[in-house]
Amino acid sequence: MASSKASHSRRHRLAFIIGSLFGWQRLSVDHGWVRRFRRAYVEQGKGNGKSPLAGGIGLYGLLADGEPGAQVYSAGATKDQAGILFRDAVAMVRQSPALLKRVKFSGGEGREYNIAHLAKGSFFRPVSRETKKTGSGPRPHFALCDEVHEHPDRGTMEMLERGFKFRRQPLLLMITNSGSDRNSVCWEEHEHAVKCAAGNYFARSDDAMYLGEVVDDTTFSYVCALDKDDQPLTDKSCWSKANPLLGVTITEEYLQGVVDQARAMPGKMNGILRLHFCTWTDAETAWMTREALEPCMVDFEPLDEHAGKPVFVGADLSQVKDFTALAYCTQSGTVEDGQHAGKPVYDAWVEYWTPGDTLEARALADKNDFYLAWKEKGLINAPKGTRIDYRQIAQALAEAQHDYDVQCIAYDRYAFSRMLEPEMTDLGLSIECVEHPQGGTKKGKPTEAMKDAAKAAGREPEGLWMPMSVRHVEELIAQGRIRIRKSPVTIGHIMSAVTVDDRWGNYWLSKERAVNKIDGAIALCMAVGAALAFDAGYAATSPWDDPEFSLVVS
């Protein structure tokens, strides 16, 4: 028998999901007040009542939502799978005399394939992938998609969603365990759900920094997951995070049994972690954690605080699809007391450019509705054209030279000598340009100023290269010695970066997929690397002297 505490947990969880789906409304021009959410994604551990929840919601859509001629479908990758939550709905009706009086079944007991509410001309039935080939044109009021991680493609859901145009307030409810295929429709929906919950387009399921932006106001998400440091095989206190009905529909004894199996048979490990602890297997390694980054993101106005001060610039240049980013770094003071007393403190900020004529198309391709909003808020520059206009980048550098004392521009050879340098020359800009390769295999050459700074600091002169600059940024963040101007664009670029390493332990930044943007993170590292290379008072110290230190998600 479930404890009262567990029963309360069940009521709380159900109240949150159902209250969110049916408690929020929005004003529609065509239909008046309708439900806010048209899509819902629920991901949690196996055995936590997803299918009964969906079956009950389906019965509500059939009988109590006031929709004449309602069509309610339970959908699955296969016919048998589509019938699972439908059978839960049938069982609910058979246990309720009141419901039995209102509906009629098709098929004998145990073989039901349709629930009809004849008074309203409505029905509830299972539908599988094969149905999309029939061209029958369903007009769903509710579409309930079970075990989305097993759907081979988006075909069934798209077929059902196409029929939503005939309905006043339709609902697509997706329920699932975690999966393992990151090229699947389920992973796509999972990522979208995490971003909706965090209000952050760049949020990751393993580290979702909350920003509060509106990603998709029509999607409700309920994604259960462990925290990154949780160890479900050794610490049962984290089990309830992925299993909200632990002690109600699934017992601690059962979960202990599957954990024991994972320990005894490593071949079962991934399946158990995925099904019972909401762990998407084969995760990529991210560069920066939310916990490390968040304290460094601060609102400040660079020109108000740093006009006329020495500034170092990092330039990550693009042409067509990506962003061009100029990052600025300046010393803002020194640490007054504590372990790092006397060390320099830095401020950094990033500006962005991208071709304006392709911005809307790229927003669709990258599935990032924020691009247009960022343009309207002035967070990115998107001048007309299909390519980056490097005259505007040179003009921005000229303005920076007027407002600050620009010491140097750290650049990678790509696009610099062919596109930006001629524009700078044409404007008469005289700023020292220092090569800063972006990969991990090549170093730039130290300038005379860098050699002098290294000599004064008692260190060997070294050219700029990305592994060192990345570690400089990590050190400043770990020691709380840098403020980065808060921007959802910059946060997204940093949180989207992953690391690539070599056999000697050097690593640099890369991106997992083309839609991930990391230009701001790369420019930031370049600017910080230049600032520290020119600092005669900087003596290289490293948090890696501490064997337990890491900013990389493990």
mmCIF file of N, CA and C in Angstrom, residues 448-511:
data_model
loop_
_atom_site.group_PDB
_atom_site.id
_atom_site.type_symbol
_atom_site.label_atom_id
_atom_site.label_comp_id
_atom_site.label_asym_id
_atom_site.label_seq_id
_atom_site.Cartn_x
_atom_site.Cartn_y
_atom_site.Cartn_z
ATOM 1 N N GLU A 448 56.638 41.575 -30.232
ATOM 2 C CA GLU A 448 57.650 42.140 -29.346
ATOM 3 C C GLU A 448 57.028 42.567 -28.020
ATOM 4 N N ALA A 449 55.825 43.146 -28.075
ATOM 5 C CA ALA A 449 55.153 43.549 -26.838
ATOM 6 C C ALA A 449 54.836 42.346 -25.965
ATOM 7 N N MET A 450 54.449 41.253 -26.579
ATOM 8 C CA MET A 450 54.169 40.037 -25.821
ATOM 9 C C MET A 450 55.446 39.468 -25.206
ATOM 10 N N LYS A 451 56.564 39.537 -25.951
ATOM 11 C CA LYS A 451 57.840 39.063 -25.420
ATOM 12 C C LYS A 451 58.258 39.901 -24.221
ATOM 13 N N ASP A 452 58.079 41.229 -24.324
ATOM 14 C CA ASP A 452 58.448 42.116 -23.220
ATOM 15 C C ASP A 452 57.585 41.822 -21.990
ATOM 16 N N ALA A 453 56.283 41.600 -22.209
ATOM 17 C CA ALA A 453 55.379 41.299 -21.096
ATOM 18 C C ALA A 453 55.757 39.986 -20.427
ATOM 19 N N ALA A 454 56.103 38.982 -21.231
ATOM 20 C CA ALA A 454 56.495 37.685 -20.672
ATOM 21 C C ALA A 454 57.784 37.802 -19.866
ATOM 22 N N LYS A 455 58.735 38.568 -20.386
ATOM 23 C CA LYS A 455 60.000 38.747 -19.676
ATOM 24 C C LYS A 455 59.782 39.431 -18.342
ATOM 25 N N ALA A 456 58.927 40.463 -18.326
ATOM 26 C CA ALA A 456 58.651 41.186 -17.083
ATOM 27 C C ALA A 456 57.949 40.305 -16.059
ATOM 28 N N ALA A 457 57.160 39.355 -16.537
ATOM 29 C CA ALA A 457 56.422 38.467 -15.640
ATOM 30 C C ALA A 457 57.216 37.225 -15.272
ATOM 31 N N GLY A 458 58.388 37.073 -15.845
ATOM 32 C CA GLY A 458 59.205 35.914 -15.535
ATOM 33 C C GLY A 458 58.696 34.635 -16.143
ATOM 34 N N ARG A 459 58.142 34.718 -17.328
ATOM 35 C CA ARG A 459 57.646 33.523 -18.008
ATOM 36 C C ARG A 459 58.165 33.506 -19.439
ATOM 37 N N GLU A 460 58.116 32.358 -20.048
ATOM 38 C CA GLU A 460 58.560 32.220 -21.422
ATOM 39 C C GLU A 460 57.557 32.861 -22.370
ATOM 40 N N PRO A 461 58.013 33.608 -23.364
ATOM 41 C CA PRO A 461 57.073 34.182 -24.341
ATOM 42 C C PRO A 461 56.426 33.068 -25.156
ATOM 43 N N GLU A 462 55.164 33.241 -25.421
ATOM 44 C CA GLU A 462 54.415 32.204 -26.135
ATOM 45 C C GLU A 462 53.398 32.867 -27.043
ATOM 46 N N GLY A 463 53.282 32.375 -28.250
ATOM 47 C CA GLY A 463 52.280 32.889 -29.161
ATOM 48 C C GLY A 463 50.876 32.481 -28.731
ATOM 49 N N LEU A 464 49.893 33.175 -29.274
ATOM 50 C CA LEU A 464 48.498 32.885 -28.925
ATOM 51 C C LEU A 464 48.067 31.574 -29.573
ATOM 52 N N TRP A 465 47.367 30.735 -28.800
ATOM 53 C CA TRP A 465 46.754 29.543 -29.374
ATOM 54 C C TRP A 465 45.566 29.153 -28.496
ATOM 55 N N MET A 466 44.634 28.465 -29.096
ATOM 56 C CA MET A 466 43.337 28.266 -28.466
ATOM 57 C C MET A 466 43.381 27.436 -27.183
ATOM 58 N N PRO A 467 44.118 26.337 -27.090
ATOM 59 C CA PRO A 467 44.114 25.601 -25.821
ATOM 60 C C PRO A 467 44.502 26.469 -24.625
ATOM 61 N N MET A 468 45.499 27.344 -24.787
ATOM 62 C CA MET A 468 45.893 28.203 -23.683
ATOM 63 C C MET A 468 44.817 29.247 -23.387
ATOM 64 N N SER A 469 44.222 29.824 -24.428
ATOM 65 C CA SER A 469 43.192 30.848 -24.213
ATOM 66 C C SER A 469 41.954 30.258 -23.554
ATOM 67 N N VAL A 470 41.582 29.034 -23.943
ATOM 68 C CA VAL A 470 40.444 28.369 -23.302
ATOM 69 C C VAL A 470 40.725 28.175 -21.822
ATOM 70 N N ARG A 471 41.930 27.770 -21.495
ATOM 71 C CA ARG A 471 42.274 27.551 -20.088
ATOM 72 C C ARG A 471 42.331 28.864 -19.312
ATOM 73 N N HIS A 472 42.750 29.931 -19.968
ATOM 74 C CA HIS A 472 42.717 31.237 -19.312
ATOM 75 C C HIS A 472 41.280 31.611 -18.918
ATOM 76 N N VAL A 473 40.351 31.424 -19.849
ATOM 77 C CA VAL A 473 38.947 31.743 -19.555
ATOM 78 C C VAL A 473 38.445 30.876 -18.409
ATOM 79 N N GLU A 474 38.757 29.596 -18.450
ATOM 80 C CA GLU A 474 38.331 28.695 -17.377
ATOM 81 C C GLU A 474 38.895 29.133 -16.024
ATOM 82 N N GLU A 475 40.163 29.531 -16.026
ATOM 83 C CA GLU A 475 40.793 29.953 -14.774
ATOM 84 C C GLU A 475 40.100 31.192 -14.217
ATOM 85 N N LEU A 476 39.832 32.179 -15.068
ATOM 86 C CA LEU A 476 39.179 33.409 -14.611
ATOM 87 C C LEU A 476 37.776 33.125 -14.085
ATOM 88 N N ILE A 477 37.052 32.243 -14.768
ATOM 89 C CA ILE A 477 35.701 31.902 -14.319
ATOM 90 C C ILE A 477 35.766 31.140 -13.001
ATOM 91 N N ALA A 478 36.670 30.182 -12.906
ATOM 92 C CA ALA A 478 36.776 29.371 -11.685
ATOM 93 C C ALA A 478 37.137 30.228 -10.484
ATOM 94 N N GLN A 479 37.945 31.266 -10.690
ATOM 95 C CA GLN A 479 38.393 32.112 -9.594
ATOM 96 C C GLN A 479 37.515 33.340 -9.406
ATOM 97 N N GLY A 480 36.444 33.453 -10.197
ATOM 98 C CA GLY A 480 35.539 34.595 -10.069
ATOM 99 C C GLY A 480 36.196 35.910 -10.427
ATOM 100 N N ARG A 481 37.120 35.871 -11.410
ATOM 101 C CA ARG A 481 37.868 37.078 -11.753
ATOM 102 C C ARG A 481 37.492 37.650 -13.108
ATOM 103 N N ILE A 482 36.315 37.322 -13.595
ATOM 104 C CA ILE A 482 35.859 37.909 -14.839
ATOM 105 C C ILE A 482 34.360 38.138 -14.774
ATOM 106 N N ARG A 483 33.942 39.292 -15.304
ATOM 107 C CA ARG A 483 32.523 39.560 -15.536
ATOM 108 C C ARG A 483 32.301 39.526 -17.045
ATOM 109 N N ILE A 484 31.320 38.770 -17.467
ATOM 110 C CA ILE A 484 30.955 38.706 -18.881
ATOM 111 C C ILE A 484 29.598 39.364 -19.027
ATOM 112 N N ARG A 485 29.500 40.322 -19.923
ATOM 113 C CA ARG A 485 28.240 41.048 -20.079
ATOM 114 C C ARG A 485 27.121 40.077 -20.432
ATOM 115 N N LYS A 486 26.060 40.117 -19.641
ATOM 116 C CA LYS A 486 24.971 39.154 -19.780
ATOM 117 C C LYS A 486 24.218 39.376 -21.079
ATOM 118 N N SER A 487 24.079 38.308 -21.838
ATOM 119 C CA SER A 487 23.351 38.329 -23.107
ATOM 120 C C SER A 487 22.917 36.908 -23.410
ATOM 121 N N PRO A 488 21.664 36.692 -23.790
ATOM 122 C CA PRO A 488 21.247 35.329 -24.146
ATOM 123 C C PRO A 488 22.023 34.778 -25.331
ATOM 124 N N VAL A 489 22.518 35.667 -26.197
ATOM 125 C CA VAL A 489 23.310 35.203 -27.337
ATOM 126 C C VAL A 489 24.645 34.646 -26.840
ATOM 127 N N THR A 490 25.315 35.405 -25.985
ATOM 128 C CA THR A 490 26.608 34.963 -25.463
ATOM 129 C C THR A 490 26.468 33.711 -24.609
ATOM 130 N N ILE A 491 25.452 33.686 -23.758
ATOM 131 C CA ILE A 491 25.221 32.491 -22.941
ATOM 132 C C ILE A 491 25.014 31.275 -23.838
ATOM 133 N N GLY A 492 24.206 31.435 -24.875
ATOM 134 C CA GLY A 492 23.947 30.317 -25.774
ATOM 135 C C GLY A 492 25.191 29.840 -26.488
ATOM 136 N N HIS A 493 26.025 30.775 -26.943
ATOM 137 C CA HIS A 493 27.237 30.375 -27.656
ATOM 138 C C HIS A 493 28.206 29.650 -26.730
ATOM 139 N N ILE A 494 28.318 30.096 -25.486
ATOM 140 C CA ILE A 494 29.218 29.421 -24.542
ATOM 141 C C ILE A 494 28.675 28.044 -24.179
ATOM 142 N N MET A 495 27.366 27.971 -23.922
ATOM 143 C CA MET A 495 26.780 26.699 -23.486
ATOM 144 C C MET A 495 26.692 25.686 -24.629
ATOM 145 N N SER A 496 26.810 26.148 -25.877
ATOM 146 C CA SER A 496 26.749 25.235 -27.018
ATOM 147 C C SER A 496 28.104 24.639 -27.362
ATOM 148 N N ALA A 497 29.173 25.156 -26.769
ATOM 149 C CA ALA A 497 30.517 24.697 -27.119
ATOM 150 C C ALA A 497 30.825 23.352 -26.466
ATOM 151 N N VAL A 498 31.464 22.478 -27.231
ATOM 152 C CA VAL A 498 32.009 21.235 -26.700
ATOM 153 C C VAL A 498 33.521 21.276 -26.911
ATOM 154 N N THR A 499 34.228 20.341 -26.310
ATOM 155 C CA THR A 499 35.682 20.344 -26.416
ATOM 156 C C THR A 499 36.177 19.205 -27.282
ATOM 157 N N VAL A 500 37.264 19.484 -27.987
ATOM 158 C CA VAL A 500 38.001 18.479 -28.758
ATOM 159 C C VAL A 500 39.412 18.459 -28.201
ATOM 160 N N ASP A 501 39.953 17.259 -27.951
ATOM 161 C CA ASP A 501 41.288 17.215 -27.350
ATOM 162 C C ASP A 501 42.242 16.359 -28.174
ATOM 163 N N ASP A 502 43.527 16.447 -27.806
ATOM 164 C CA ASP A 502 44.527 15.614 -28.461
ATOM 165 C C ASP A 502 45.152 14.677 -27.426
ATOM 166 N N ARG A 503 46.085 13.887 -27.833
ATOM 167 C CA ARG A 503 46.660 12.855 -26.965
ATOM 168 C C ARG A 503 47.519 13.447 -25.855
ATOM 169 N N TRP A 504 47.879 14.739 -25.962
ATOM 170 C CA TRP A 504 48.715 15.367 -24.951
ATOM 171 C C TRP A 504 47.900 16.161 -23.929
ATOM 172 N N GLY A 505 46.569 16.075 -24.029
ATOM 173 C CA GLY A 505 45.726 16.754 -23.054
ATOM 174 C C GLY A 505 45.357 18.176 -23.405
ATOM 175 N N ASN A 506 45.767 18.667 -24.570
ATOM 176 C CA ASN A 506 45.338 19.994 -25.018
ATOM 177 C C ASN A 506 43.920 19.901 -25.567
ATOM 178 N N TYR A 507 43.121 20.912 -25.338
ATOM 179 C CA TYR A 507 41.774 20.893 -25.906
ATOM 180 C C TYR A 507 41.348 22.292 -26.302
ATOM 181 N N TRP A 508 40.403 22.343 -27.232
ATOM 182 C CA TRP A 508 39.906 23.593 -27.780
ATOM 183 C C TRP A 508 38.427 23.437 -28.052
ATOM 184 N N LEU A 509 37.791 24.475 -28.550
ATOM 185 C CA LEU A 509 36.335 24.483 -28.667
ATOM 186 C C LEU A 509 35.874 24.041 -30.047
ATOM 187 N N SER A 510 34.738 23.349 -30.045
ATOM 188 C CA SER A 510 34.105 22.936 -31.286
ATOM 189 C C SER A 510 32.600 22.951 -31.046
ATOM 190 N N LYS A 511 31.844 22.536 -32.049
ATOM 191 C CA LYS A 511 30.389 22.460 -31.883
ATOM 192 C C LYS A 511 29.909 21.081 -32.295
#
